[in-house]
CSV table of C-alpha atoms and ligand atoms in Angstrom, one decimal:
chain,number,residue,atom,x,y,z
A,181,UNK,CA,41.4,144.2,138.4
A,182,UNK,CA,43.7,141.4,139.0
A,183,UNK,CA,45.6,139.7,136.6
A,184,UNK,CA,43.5,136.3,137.5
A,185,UNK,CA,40.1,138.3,137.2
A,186,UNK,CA,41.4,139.0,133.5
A,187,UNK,CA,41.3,135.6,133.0
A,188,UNK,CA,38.3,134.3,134.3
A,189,UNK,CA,36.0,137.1,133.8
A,190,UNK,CA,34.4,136.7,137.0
A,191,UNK,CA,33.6,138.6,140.2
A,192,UNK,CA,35.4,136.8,142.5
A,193,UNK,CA,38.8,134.5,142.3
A,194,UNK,CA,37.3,131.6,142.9
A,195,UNK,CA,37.1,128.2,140.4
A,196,UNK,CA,35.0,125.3,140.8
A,197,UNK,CA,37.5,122.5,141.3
A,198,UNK,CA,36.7,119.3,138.6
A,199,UNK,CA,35.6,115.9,140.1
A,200,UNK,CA,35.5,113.1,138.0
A,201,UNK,CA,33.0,112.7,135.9
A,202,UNK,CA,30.9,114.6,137.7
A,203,UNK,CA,29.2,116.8,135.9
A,204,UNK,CA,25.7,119.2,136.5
A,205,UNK,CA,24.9,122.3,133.9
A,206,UNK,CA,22.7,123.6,137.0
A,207,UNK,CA,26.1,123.6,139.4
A,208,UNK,CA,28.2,125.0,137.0
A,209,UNK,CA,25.7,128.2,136.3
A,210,UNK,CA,25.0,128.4,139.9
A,211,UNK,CA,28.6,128.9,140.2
A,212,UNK,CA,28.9,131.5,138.1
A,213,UNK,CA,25.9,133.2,139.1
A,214,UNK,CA,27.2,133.7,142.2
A,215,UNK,CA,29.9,135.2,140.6
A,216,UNK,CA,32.5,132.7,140.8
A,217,UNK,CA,34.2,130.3,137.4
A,218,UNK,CA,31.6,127.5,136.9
A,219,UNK,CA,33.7,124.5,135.4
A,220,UNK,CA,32.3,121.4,133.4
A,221,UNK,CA,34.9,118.5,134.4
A,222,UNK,CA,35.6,117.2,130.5
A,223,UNK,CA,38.8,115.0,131.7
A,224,UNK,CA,37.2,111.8,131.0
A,225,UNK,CA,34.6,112.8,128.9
A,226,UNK,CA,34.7,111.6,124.8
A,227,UNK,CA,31.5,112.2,123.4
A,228,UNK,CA,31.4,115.5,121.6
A,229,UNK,CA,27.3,115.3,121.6
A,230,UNK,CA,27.2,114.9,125.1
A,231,UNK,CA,29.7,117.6,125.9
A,232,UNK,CA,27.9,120.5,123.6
A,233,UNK,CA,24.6,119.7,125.1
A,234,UNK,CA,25.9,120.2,128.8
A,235,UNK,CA,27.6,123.6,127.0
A,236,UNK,CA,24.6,124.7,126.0
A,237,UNK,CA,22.6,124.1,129.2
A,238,UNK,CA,25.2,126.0,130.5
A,239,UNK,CA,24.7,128.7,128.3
A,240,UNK,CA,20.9,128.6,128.8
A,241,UNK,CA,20.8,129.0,132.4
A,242,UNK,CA,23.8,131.9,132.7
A,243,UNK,CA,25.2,134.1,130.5
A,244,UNK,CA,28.7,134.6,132.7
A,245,UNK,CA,31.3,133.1,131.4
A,246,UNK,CA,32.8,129.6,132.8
A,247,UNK,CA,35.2,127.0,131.6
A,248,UNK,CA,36.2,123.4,131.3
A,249,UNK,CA,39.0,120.9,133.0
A,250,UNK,CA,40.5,119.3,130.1
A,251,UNK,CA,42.7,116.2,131.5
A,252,UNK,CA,45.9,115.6,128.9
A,253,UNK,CA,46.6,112.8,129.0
A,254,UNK,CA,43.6,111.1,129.8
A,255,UNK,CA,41.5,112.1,126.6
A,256,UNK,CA,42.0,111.3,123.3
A,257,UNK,CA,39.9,113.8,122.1
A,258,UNK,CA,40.6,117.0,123.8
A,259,UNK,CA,41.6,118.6,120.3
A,260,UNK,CA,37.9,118.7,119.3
A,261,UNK,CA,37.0,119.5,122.5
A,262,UNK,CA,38.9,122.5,122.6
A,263,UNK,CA,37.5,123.2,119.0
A,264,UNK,CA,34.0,123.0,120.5
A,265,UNK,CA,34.1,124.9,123.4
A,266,UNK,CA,35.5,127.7,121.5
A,267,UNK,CA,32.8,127.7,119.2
A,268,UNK,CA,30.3,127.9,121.9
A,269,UNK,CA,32.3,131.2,123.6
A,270,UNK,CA,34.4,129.4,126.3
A,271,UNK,CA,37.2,131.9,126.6
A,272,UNK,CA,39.2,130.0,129.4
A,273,UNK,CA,39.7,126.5,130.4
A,274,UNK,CA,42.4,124.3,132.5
A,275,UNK,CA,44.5,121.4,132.0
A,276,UNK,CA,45.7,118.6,134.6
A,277,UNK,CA,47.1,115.2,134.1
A,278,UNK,CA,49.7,115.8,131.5
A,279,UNK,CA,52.4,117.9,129.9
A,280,UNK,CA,50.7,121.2,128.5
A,281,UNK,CA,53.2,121.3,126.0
A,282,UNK,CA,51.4,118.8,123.8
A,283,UNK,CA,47.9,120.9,124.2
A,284,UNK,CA,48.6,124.6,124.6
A,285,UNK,CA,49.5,125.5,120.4
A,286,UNK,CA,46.4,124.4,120.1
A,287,UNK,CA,44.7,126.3,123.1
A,288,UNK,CA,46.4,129.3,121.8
A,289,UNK,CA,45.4,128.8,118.4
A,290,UNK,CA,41.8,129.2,119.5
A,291,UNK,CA,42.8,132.4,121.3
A,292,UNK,CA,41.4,130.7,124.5
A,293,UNK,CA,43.5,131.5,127.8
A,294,UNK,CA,44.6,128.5,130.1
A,295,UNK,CA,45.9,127.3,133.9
A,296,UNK,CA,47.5,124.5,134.2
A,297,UNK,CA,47.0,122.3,137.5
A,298,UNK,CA,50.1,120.8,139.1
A,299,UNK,CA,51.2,119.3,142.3
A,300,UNK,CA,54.6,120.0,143.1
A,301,UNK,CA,56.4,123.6,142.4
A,302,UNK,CA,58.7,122.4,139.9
A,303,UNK,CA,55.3,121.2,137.6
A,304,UNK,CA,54.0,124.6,137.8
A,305,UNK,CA,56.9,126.3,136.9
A,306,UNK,CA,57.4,124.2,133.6
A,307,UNK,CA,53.4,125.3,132.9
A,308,UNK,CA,54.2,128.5,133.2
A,309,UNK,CA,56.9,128.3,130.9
A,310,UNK,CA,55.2,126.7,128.8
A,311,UNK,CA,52.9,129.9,128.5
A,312,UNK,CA,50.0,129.2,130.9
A,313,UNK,CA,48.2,132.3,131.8
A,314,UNK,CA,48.1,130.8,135.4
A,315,UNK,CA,49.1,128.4,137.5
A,316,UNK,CA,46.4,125.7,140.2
A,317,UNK,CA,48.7,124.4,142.6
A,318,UNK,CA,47.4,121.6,144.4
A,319,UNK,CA,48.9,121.3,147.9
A,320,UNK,CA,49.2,117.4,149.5
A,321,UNK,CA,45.9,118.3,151.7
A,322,UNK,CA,43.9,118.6,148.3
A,323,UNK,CA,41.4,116.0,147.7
A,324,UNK,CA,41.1,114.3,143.9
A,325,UNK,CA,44.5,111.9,143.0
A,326,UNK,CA,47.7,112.3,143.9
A,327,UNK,CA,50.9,111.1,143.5
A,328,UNK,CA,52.8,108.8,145.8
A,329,UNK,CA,55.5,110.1,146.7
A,330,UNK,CA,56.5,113.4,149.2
A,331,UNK,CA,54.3,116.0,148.6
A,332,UNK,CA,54.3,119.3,150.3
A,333,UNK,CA,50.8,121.1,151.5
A,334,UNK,CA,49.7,124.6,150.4
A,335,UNK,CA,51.4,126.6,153.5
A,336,UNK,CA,54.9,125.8,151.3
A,337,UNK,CA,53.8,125.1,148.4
A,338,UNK,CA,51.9,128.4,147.1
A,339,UNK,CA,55.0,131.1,148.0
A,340,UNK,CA,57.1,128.3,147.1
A,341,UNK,CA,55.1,128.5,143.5
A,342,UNK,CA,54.6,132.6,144.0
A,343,UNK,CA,58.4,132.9,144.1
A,344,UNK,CA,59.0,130.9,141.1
A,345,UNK,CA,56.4,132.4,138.7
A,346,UNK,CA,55.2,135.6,137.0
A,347,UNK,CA,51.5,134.6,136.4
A,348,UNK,CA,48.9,134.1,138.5
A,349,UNK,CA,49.0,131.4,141.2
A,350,UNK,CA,45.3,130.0,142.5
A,351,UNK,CA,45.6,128.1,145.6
A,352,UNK,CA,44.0,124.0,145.3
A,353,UNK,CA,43.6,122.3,148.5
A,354,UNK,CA,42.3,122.7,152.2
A,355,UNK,CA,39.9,125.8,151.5
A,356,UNK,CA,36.5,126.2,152.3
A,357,UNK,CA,35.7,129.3,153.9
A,358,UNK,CA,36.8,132.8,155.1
A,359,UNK,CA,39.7,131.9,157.4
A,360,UNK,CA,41.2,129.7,154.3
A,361,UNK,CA,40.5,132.2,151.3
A,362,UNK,CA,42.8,134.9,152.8
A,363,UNK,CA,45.2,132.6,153.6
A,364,UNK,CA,46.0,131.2,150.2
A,365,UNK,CA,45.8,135.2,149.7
A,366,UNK,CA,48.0,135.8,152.3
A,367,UNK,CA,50.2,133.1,151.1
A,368,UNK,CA,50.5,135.2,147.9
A,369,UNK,CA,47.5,133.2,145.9
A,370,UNK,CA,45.5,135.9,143.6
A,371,UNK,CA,42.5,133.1,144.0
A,372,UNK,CA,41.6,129.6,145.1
A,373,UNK,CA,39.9,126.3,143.5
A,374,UNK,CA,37.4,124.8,145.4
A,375,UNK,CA,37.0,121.1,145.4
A,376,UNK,CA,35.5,118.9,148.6
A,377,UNK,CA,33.5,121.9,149.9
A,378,UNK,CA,31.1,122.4,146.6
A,379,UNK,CA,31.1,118.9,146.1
A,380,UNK,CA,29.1,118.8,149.6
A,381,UNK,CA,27.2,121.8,148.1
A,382,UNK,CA,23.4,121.5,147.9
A,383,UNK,CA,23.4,121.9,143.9
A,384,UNK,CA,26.6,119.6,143.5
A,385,UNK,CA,25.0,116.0,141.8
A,386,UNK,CA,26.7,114.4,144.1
A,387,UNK,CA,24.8,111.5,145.9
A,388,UNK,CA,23.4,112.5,149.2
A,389,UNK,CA,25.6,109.4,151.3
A,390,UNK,CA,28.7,111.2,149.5
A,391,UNK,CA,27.9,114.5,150.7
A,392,UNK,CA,27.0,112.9,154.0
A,393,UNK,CA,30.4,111.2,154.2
A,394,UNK,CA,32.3,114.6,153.7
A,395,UNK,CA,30.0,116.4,156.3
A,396,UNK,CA,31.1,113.2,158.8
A,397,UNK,CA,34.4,113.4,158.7
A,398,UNK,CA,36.3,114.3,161.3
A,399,UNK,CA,39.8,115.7,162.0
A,400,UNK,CA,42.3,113.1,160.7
A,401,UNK,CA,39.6,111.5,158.9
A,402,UNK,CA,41.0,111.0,155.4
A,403,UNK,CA,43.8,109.0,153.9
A,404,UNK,CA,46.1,108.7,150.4
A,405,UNK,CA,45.0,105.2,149.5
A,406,UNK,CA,47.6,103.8,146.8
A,407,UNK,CA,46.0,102.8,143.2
A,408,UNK,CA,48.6,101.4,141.5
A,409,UNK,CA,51.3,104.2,141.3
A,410,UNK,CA,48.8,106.9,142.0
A,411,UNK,CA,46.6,107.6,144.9
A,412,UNK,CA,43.3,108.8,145.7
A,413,UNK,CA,42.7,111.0,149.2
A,414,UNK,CA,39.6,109.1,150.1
A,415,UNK,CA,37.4,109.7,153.5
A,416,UNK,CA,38.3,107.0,156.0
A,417,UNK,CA,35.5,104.6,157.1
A,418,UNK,CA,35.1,101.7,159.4
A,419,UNK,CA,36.2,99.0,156.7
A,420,UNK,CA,39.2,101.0,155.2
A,421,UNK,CA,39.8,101.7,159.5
A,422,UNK,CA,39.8,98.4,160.4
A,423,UNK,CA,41.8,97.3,156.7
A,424,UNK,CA,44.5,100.4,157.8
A,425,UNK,CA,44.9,99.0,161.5
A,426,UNK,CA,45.7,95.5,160.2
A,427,UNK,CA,48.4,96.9,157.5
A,428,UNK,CA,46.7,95.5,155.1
A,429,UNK,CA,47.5,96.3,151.5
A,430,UNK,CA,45.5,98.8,150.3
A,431,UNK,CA,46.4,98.9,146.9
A,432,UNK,CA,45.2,95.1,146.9
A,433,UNK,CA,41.9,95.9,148.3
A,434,UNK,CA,40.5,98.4,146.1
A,435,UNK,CA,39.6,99.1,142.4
A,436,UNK,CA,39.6,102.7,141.0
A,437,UNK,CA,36.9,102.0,138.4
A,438,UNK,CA,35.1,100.9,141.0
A,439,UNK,CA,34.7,104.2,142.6
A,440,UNK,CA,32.0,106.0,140.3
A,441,UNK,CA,29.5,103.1,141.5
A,442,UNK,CA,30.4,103.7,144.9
A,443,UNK,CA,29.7,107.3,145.2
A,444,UNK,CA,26.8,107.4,143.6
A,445,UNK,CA,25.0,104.4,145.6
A,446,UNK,CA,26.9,105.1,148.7
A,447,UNK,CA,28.5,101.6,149.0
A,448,UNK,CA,31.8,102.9,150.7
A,449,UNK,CA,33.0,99.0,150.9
A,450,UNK,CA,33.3,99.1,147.5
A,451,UNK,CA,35.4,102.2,147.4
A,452,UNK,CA,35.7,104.9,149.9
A,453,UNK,CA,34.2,108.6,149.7
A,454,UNK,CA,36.6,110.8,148.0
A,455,UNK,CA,37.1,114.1,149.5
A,456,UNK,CA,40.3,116.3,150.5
A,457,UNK,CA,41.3,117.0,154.4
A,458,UNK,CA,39.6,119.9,154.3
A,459,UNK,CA,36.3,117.7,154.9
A,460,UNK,CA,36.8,117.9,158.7
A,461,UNK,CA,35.7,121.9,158.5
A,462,UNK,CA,32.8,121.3,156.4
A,463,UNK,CA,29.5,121.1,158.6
A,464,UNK,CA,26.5,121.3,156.2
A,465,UNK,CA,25.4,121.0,152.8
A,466,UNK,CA,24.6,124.4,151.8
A,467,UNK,CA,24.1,126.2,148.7
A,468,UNK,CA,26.9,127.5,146.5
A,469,UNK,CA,26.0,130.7,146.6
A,470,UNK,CA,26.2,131.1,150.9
A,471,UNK,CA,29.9,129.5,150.4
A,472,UNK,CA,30.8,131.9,148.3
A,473,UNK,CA,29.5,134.8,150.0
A,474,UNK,CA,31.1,133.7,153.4
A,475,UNK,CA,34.2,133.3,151.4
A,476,UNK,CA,35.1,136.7,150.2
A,477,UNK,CA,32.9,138.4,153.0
B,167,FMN,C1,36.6,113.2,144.6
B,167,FMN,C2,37.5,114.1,143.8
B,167,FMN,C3,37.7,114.0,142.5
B,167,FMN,C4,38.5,114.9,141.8
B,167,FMN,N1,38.7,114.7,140.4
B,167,FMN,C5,39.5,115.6,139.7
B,167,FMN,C6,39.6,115.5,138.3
B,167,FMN,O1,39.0,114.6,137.7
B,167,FMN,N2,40.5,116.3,137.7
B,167,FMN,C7,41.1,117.3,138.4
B,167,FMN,O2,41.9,118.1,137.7
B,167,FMN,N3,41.0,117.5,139.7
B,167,FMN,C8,40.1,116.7,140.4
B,167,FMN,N4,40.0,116.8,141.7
B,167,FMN,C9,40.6,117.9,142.4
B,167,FMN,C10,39.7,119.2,142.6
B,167,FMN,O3,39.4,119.7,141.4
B,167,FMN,C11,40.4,120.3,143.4
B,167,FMN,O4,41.5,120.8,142.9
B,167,FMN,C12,40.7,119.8,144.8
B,167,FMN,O5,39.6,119.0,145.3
B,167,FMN,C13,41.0,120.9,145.8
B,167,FMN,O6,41.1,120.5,147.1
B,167,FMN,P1,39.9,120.5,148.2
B,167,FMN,O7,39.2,119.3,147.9
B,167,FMN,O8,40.6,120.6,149.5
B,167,FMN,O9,39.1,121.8,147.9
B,167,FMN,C14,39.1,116.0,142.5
B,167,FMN,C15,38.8,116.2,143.8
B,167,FMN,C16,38.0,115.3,144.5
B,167,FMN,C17,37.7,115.5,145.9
């Protein structure tokens, strides 16, 4: 068994990436019952009662074992968190969005195992010094936020990571079937994180103009749209097009908060789709389990 496998307890090497605050019990065991790592995305999540009752839906509907996204530094109360979800039997979780230095003496207090997320090679070497059982790297292709400055994409950046670390390295970014599974394996990933394509999935609770957006796109068809020092790979439509051709400034033209009313109405004015490059390969909304399947087939 692979190191990674140790870790998750699953079948296959395959997370379900976070999104927001997007959060459905019924995805995450569907996940898992197809024998990948079910994740609730807890990042911008405070309320402890609201968090154990998605834990326990969880629990009710599978009994294989799945995880959590804990954001660092976006949540003041990840320390409680933690406590909870080790209560309930959550053996492994990840952390983005911060220095795991200031979370993982607690992690490992709890006996719990963690990968950290990063973006750049340098990121997920520190994690891994600072005892991470794994490493996400999240290649420039990736949907979700980014920074904004040079990044590389996964084709460096995972034997650029592989080369630097001794735990396991799961490849984030630009995967969504077959053909890109056993290249992040090739690449020396031991698994990947799957973002965009189960977020088009037929049990994601994602709005249906979301999942239609991602299905839409087209080759080229996303951008990096600057947030004030961060930036969000968002699905290009005809008003961000048209806003892009005139070099407008982005960061001017749209709100972040804005962007959990947008995807669930559908009002891309307001904020565009997010969603990673990989969007251009997805064709259909299908159901978790036939992506994974076609995945490790
Ligand atoms: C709309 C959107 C929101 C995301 N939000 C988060 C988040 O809150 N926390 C996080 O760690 N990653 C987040 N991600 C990154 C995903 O978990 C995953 O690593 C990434 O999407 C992988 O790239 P892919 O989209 O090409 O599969 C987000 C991705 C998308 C598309």
């Amino acid at each position: 068994m692979s190191k990674l496998l140790e870790v998750l307890g699953t079948k296959h090497p395959i997370i379900q990436g976070p999104i927001g605050h997007l959060n459905d019990p019924k995805m995450v065991a569907a996940v898992c019952e197809a024998g990948a790592f079910g994740m609730l995305a807890l990042g911008f999540i405070t309320d402890l009662e609201k968090i154990g009752q998605m834990v326990a839906q969880v629990k009710d509907l599978t009994d294989k074992p799945f995880g959590a996204n804990l954001m660092i530094a976006m949540n003041p109360n990840n320390d409680a968190i933690l406590e909870l979800l080790a209560e309930a039997g959550v053996k492994t979780v990840t952390t983005s969005a911060g220095s795991p230095k200031k979370i993982y003496p607690k992690i490992k207090e709890l006996g719990m195992k963690v990968l950290h997320v990063g973006l750049a090679a340098p990121l997920a070497a520190k994690a891994a010094e600072a005892g991470a059982d794994g490493v996400v790297v999240s290649g420039a292709e990736s949907g979700g936020l980014r920074t904004t400055g040079p990044e590389s994409s996964n084709l460096i950046l995972i034997p650029l990571v592989c080369d630097m670390v001794d735990v396991p390295v799961v490849a984030a970014g630009g995967i969504a079937d077959r053909r890109g599974f056993q290249a992040a394996r090739a690449l020396g990933a031991e698994g990947v994180q799957i973002g965009t394509a189960f977020l088009a999935s037929e049990e994601s609770p994602a709005s249906q103009a979301w999942k239609e957006a991602i299905v839409g796109c087209s080759d080229g068809g996303t951008t990096l749209l600057p947030l004030g020092g961060m930036a969000m790979r968002t699905i290009i439509n005809k008003k961000l097009g048209e806003l892009m051709a005139s070099g407008a400034d982005l960061d001017k033209e749209y709100e972040m908060g804005n962007a959990g009313k947008a995807w669930s109405t559908g009002d891309f004015d307001l904020f565009p789709a997010g969603g990673g490059q990989i969007s251009a390969l997805i064709k259909g909304i299908r159901p978790v389990r036939d992506i994974i399947e076609d995945m490790v087939s």
